[in-house]
PDB file of C-alpha atoms in Angstrom:
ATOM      1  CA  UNK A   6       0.000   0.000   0.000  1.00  0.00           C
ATOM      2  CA  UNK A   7       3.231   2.331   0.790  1.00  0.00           C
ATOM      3  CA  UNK A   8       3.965   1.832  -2.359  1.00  0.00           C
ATOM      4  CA  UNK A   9       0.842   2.556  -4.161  1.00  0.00           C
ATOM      5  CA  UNK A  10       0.925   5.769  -2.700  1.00  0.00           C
ATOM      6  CA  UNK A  11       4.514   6.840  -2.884  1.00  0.00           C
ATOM      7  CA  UNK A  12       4.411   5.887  -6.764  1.00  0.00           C
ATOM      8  CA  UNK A  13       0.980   8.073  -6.690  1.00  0.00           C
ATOM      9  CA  UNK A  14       2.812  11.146  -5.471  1.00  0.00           C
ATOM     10  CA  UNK A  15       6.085  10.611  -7.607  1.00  0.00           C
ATOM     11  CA  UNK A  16       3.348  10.268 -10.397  1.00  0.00           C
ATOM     12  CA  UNK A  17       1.537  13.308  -9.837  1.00  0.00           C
ATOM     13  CA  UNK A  18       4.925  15.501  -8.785  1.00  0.00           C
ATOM     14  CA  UNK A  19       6.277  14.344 -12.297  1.00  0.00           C
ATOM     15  CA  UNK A  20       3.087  15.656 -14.265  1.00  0.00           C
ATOM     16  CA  UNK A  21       2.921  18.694 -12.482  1.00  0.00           C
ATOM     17  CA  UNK A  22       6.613  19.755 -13.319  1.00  0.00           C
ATOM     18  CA  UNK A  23       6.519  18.835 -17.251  1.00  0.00           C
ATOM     19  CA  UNK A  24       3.122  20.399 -17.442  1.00  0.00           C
ATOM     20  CA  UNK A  25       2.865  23.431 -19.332  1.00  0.00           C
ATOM     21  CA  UNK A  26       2.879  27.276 -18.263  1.00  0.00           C
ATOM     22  CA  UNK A  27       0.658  29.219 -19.338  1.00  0.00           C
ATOM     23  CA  UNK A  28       0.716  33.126 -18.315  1.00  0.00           C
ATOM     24  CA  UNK A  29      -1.227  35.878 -17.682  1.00  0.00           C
ATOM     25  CA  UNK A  30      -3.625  36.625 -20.412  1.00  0.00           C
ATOM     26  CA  UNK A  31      -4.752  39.878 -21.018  1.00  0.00           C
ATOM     27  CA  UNK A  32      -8.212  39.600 -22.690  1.00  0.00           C
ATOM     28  CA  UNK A  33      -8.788  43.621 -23.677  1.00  0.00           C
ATOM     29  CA  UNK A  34      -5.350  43.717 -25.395  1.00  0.00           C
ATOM     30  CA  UNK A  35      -5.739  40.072 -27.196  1.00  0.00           C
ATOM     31  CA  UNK A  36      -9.720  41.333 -28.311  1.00  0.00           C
ATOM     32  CA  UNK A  37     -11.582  39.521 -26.472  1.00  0.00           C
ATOM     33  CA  UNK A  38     -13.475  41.804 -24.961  1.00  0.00           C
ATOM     34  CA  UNK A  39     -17.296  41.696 -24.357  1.00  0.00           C
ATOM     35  CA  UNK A  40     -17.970  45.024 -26.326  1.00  0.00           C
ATOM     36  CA  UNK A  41     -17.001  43.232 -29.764  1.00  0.00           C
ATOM     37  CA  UNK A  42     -20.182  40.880 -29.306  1.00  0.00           C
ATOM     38  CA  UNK A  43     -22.559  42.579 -28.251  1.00  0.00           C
ATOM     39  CA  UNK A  44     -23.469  44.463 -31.590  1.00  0.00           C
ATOM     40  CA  UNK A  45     -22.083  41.892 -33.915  1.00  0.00           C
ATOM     41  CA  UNK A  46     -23.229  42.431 -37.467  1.00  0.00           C
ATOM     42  CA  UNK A  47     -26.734  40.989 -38.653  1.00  0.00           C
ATOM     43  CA  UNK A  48     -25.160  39.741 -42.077  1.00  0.00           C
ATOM     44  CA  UNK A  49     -26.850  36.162 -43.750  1.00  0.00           C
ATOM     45  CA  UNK A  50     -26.492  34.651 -46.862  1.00  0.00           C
ATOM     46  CA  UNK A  51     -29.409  32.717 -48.114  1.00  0.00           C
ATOM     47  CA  UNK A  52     -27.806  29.777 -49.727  1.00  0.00           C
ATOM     48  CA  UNK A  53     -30.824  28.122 -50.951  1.00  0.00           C
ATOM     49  CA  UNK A  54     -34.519  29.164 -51.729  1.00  0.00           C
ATOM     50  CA  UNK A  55     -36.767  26.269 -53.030  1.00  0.00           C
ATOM     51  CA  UNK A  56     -40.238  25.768 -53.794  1.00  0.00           C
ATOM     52  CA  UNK A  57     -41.496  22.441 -54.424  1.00  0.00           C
ATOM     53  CA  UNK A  58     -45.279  22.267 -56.013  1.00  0.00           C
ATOM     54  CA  UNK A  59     -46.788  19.218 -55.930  1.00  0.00           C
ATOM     55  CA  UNK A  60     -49.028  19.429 -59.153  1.00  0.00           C
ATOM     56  CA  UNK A  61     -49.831  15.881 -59.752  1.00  0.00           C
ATOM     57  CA  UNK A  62     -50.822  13.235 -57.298  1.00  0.00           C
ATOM     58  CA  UNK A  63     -51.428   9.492 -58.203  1.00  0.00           C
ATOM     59  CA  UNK A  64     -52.138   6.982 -55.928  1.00  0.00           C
ATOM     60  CA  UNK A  65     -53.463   3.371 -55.567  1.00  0.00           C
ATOM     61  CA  UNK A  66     -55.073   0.646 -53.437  1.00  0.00           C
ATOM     62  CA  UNK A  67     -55.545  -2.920 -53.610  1.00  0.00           C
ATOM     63  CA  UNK A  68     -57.744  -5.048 -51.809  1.00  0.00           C
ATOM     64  CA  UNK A  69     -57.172  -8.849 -51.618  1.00  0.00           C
ATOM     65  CA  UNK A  70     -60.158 -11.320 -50.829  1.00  0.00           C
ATOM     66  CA  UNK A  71     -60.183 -14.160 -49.023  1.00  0.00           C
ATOM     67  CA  UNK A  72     -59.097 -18.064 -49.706  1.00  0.00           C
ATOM     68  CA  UNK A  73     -60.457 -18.179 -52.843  1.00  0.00           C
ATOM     69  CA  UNK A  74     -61.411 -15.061 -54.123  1.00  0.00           C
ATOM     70  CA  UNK A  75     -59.624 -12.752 -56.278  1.00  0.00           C
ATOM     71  CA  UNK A  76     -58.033  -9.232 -55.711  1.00  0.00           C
ATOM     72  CA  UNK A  77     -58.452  -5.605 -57.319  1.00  0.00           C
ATOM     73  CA  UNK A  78     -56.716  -2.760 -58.319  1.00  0.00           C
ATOM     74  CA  UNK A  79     -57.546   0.878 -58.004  1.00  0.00           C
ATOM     75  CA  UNK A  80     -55.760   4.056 -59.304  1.00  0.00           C
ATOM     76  CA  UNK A  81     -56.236   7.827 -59.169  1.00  0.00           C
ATOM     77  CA  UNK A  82     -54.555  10.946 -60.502  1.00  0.00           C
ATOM     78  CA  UNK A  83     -55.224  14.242 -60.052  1.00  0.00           C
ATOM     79  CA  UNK A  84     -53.574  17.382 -61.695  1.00  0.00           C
ATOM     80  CA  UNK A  85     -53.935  21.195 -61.717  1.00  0.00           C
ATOM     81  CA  UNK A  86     -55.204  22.852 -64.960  1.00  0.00           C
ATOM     82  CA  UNK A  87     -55.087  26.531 -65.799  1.00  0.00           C
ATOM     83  CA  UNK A  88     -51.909  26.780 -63.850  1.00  0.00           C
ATOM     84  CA  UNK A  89     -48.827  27.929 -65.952  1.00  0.00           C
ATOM     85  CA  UNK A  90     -45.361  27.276 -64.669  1.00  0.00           C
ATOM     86  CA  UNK A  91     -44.859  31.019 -65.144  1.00  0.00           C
ATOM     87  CA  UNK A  92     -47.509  31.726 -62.264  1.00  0.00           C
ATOM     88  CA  UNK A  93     -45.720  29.421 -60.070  1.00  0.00           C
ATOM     89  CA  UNK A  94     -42.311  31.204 -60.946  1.00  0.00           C
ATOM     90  CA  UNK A  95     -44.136  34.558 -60.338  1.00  0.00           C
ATOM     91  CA  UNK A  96     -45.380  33.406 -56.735  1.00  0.00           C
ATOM     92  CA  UNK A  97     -41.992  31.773 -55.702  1.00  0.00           C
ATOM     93  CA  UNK A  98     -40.550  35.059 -56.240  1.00  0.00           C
ATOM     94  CA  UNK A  99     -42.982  37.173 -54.627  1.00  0.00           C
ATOM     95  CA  UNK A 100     -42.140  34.866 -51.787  1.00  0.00           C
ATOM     96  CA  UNK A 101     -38.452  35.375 -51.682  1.00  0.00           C
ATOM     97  CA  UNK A 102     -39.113  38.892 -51.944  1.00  0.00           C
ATOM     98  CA  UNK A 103     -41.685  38.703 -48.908  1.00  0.00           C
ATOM     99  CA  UNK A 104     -38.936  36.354 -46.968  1.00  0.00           C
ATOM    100  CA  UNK A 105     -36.176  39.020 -48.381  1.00  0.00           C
ATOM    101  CA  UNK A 106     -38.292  42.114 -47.002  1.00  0.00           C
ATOM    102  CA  UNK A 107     -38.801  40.530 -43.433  1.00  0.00           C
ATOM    103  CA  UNK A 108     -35.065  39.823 -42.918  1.00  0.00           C
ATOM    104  CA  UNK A 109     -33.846  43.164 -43.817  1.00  0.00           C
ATOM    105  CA  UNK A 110     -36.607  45.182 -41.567  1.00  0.00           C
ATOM    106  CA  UNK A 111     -35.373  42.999 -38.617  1.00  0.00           C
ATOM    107  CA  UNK A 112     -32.199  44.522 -39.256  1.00  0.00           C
ATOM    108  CA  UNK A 113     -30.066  41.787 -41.014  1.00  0.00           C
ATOM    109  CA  UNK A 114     -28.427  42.902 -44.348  1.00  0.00           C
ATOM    110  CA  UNK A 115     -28.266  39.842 -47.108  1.00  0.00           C
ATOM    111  CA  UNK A 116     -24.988  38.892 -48.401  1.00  0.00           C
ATOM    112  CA  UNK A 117     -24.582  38.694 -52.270  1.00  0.00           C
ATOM    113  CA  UNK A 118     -22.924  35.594 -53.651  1.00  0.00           C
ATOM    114  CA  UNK A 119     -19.455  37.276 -54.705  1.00  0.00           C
ATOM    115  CA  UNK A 120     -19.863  38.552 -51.737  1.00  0.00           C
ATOM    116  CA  UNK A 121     -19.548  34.879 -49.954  1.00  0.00           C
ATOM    117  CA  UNK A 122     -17.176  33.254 -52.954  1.00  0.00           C
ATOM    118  CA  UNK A 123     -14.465  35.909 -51.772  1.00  0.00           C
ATOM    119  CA  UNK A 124     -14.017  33.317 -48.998  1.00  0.00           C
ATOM    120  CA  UNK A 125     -11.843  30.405 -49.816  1.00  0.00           C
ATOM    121  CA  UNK A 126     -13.790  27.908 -48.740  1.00  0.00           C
ATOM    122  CA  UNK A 127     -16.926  29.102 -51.084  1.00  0.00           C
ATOM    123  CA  UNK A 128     -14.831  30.248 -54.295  1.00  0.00           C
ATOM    124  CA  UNK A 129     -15.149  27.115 -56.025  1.00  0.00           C
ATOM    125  CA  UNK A 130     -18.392  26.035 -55.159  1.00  0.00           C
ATOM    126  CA  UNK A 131     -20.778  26.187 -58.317  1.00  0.00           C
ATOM    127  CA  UNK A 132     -23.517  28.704 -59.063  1.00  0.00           C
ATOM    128  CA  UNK A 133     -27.070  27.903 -60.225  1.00  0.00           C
ATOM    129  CA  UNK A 134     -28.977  30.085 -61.388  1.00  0.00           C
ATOM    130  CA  UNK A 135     -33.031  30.500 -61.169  1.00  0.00           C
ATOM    131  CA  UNK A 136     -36.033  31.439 -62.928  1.00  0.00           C
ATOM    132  CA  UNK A 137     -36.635  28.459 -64.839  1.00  0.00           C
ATOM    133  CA  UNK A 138     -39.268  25.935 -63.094  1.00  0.00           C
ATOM    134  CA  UNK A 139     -38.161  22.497 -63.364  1.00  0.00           C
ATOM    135  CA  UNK A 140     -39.810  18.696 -63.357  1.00  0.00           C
ATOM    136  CA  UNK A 141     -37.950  17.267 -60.152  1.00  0.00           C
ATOM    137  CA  UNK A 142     -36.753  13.759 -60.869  1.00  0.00           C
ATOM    138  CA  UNK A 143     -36.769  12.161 -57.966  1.00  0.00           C
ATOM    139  CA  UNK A 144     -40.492  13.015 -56.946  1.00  0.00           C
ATOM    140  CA  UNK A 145     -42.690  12.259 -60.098  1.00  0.00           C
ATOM    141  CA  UNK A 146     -45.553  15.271 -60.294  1.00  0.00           C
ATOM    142  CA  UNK A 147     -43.496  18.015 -58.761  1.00  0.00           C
ATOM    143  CA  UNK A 148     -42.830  21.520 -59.726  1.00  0.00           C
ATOM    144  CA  UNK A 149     -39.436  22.961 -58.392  1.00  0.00           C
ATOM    145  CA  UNK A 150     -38.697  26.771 -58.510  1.00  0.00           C
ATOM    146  CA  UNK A 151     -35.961  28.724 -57.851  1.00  0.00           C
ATOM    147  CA  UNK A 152     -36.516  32.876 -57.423  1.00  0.00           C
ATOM    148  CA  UNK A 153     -35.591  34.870 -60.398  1.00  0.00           C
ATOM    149  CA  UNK A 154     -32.508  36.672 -60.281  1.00  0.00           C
ATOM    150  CA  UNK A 155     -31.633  34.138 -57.830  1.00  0.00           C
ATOM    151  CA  UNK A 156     -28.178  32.489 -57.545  1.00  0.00           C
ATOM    152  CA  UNK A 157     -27.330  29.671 -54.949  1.00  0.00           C
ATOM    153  CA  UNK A 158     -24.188  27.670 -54.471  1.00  0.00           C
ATOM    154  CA  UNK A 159     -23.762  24.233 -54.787  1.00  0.00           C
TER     155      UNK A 159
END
């Protein structure tokens, strides 16, 4: 047991005397100060802005009998008509714009996309461009809009 504990104290005596100094840290002179955060600028960049419109919907049921009876099938679609893609492009924008106009009277400025591909880490990313609604591939009878004059990274 005396050994436990002498081994314990040469242990603790050895870490304490390689450990590593650290001095007196001045936190107004190195910035740190609590005046730099507490008006920090209200700057965002919206990175993406996407409507999905669901403008065809199919679905189908079956129904199975018993032992020996047969089963059936049903199916249903339905679709808008008398709405152009060009009204859907015209209310995804006036969105954005609505989303846009809420941001900046809360007091946040948007950031433009040069802007955010100044930064390193963003200047190779690639730009897409909207205004042009698009069939999304994945989900069959979808719409998917981008704002006009719109540009995200990807």
């Amino acid at each position: 047991m005396k050994k436990y504990f002498l081994s314990l104290i040469i242990l603790s005596l050895a870490t304490t005397g390689f450990g590593q100094k650290v001095g007196d840290l001045d936190y107004k002179a190195d910035g740190f100060t609590q005046k730099k955060f507490n008006h920090p600028e209200k700057k965002i960049f919206i990175q993406h802005f996407i409507v999905n419109y669901q403008i065809v919907m199919v679905s189908y049921a079956k129904a199975k009998g018993g032992n020996s009876y047969g089963s059936a099938t049903a199916g249903l679609a339905l679709g808008l008509d008398g709405v152009t893609n060009e009204q859907l492009q015209k209310m995804t924008d006036q969105y954005y714009n609505d989303y846009v106009a809420r941001l900046e009277s809360s007091g946040f400025s948007i950031m433009t996309v040069d802007e955010v591909q100044k930064n390193e880490h963003f200047a190779d990313w690639a730009r897409i461009e909207g205004g042009t609604p698009s069939q999304d591939g994945l989900a069959t009878g979808y719409l998917t809009t981008i704002p006009s004059n719109f540009i995200q990274l990807d």
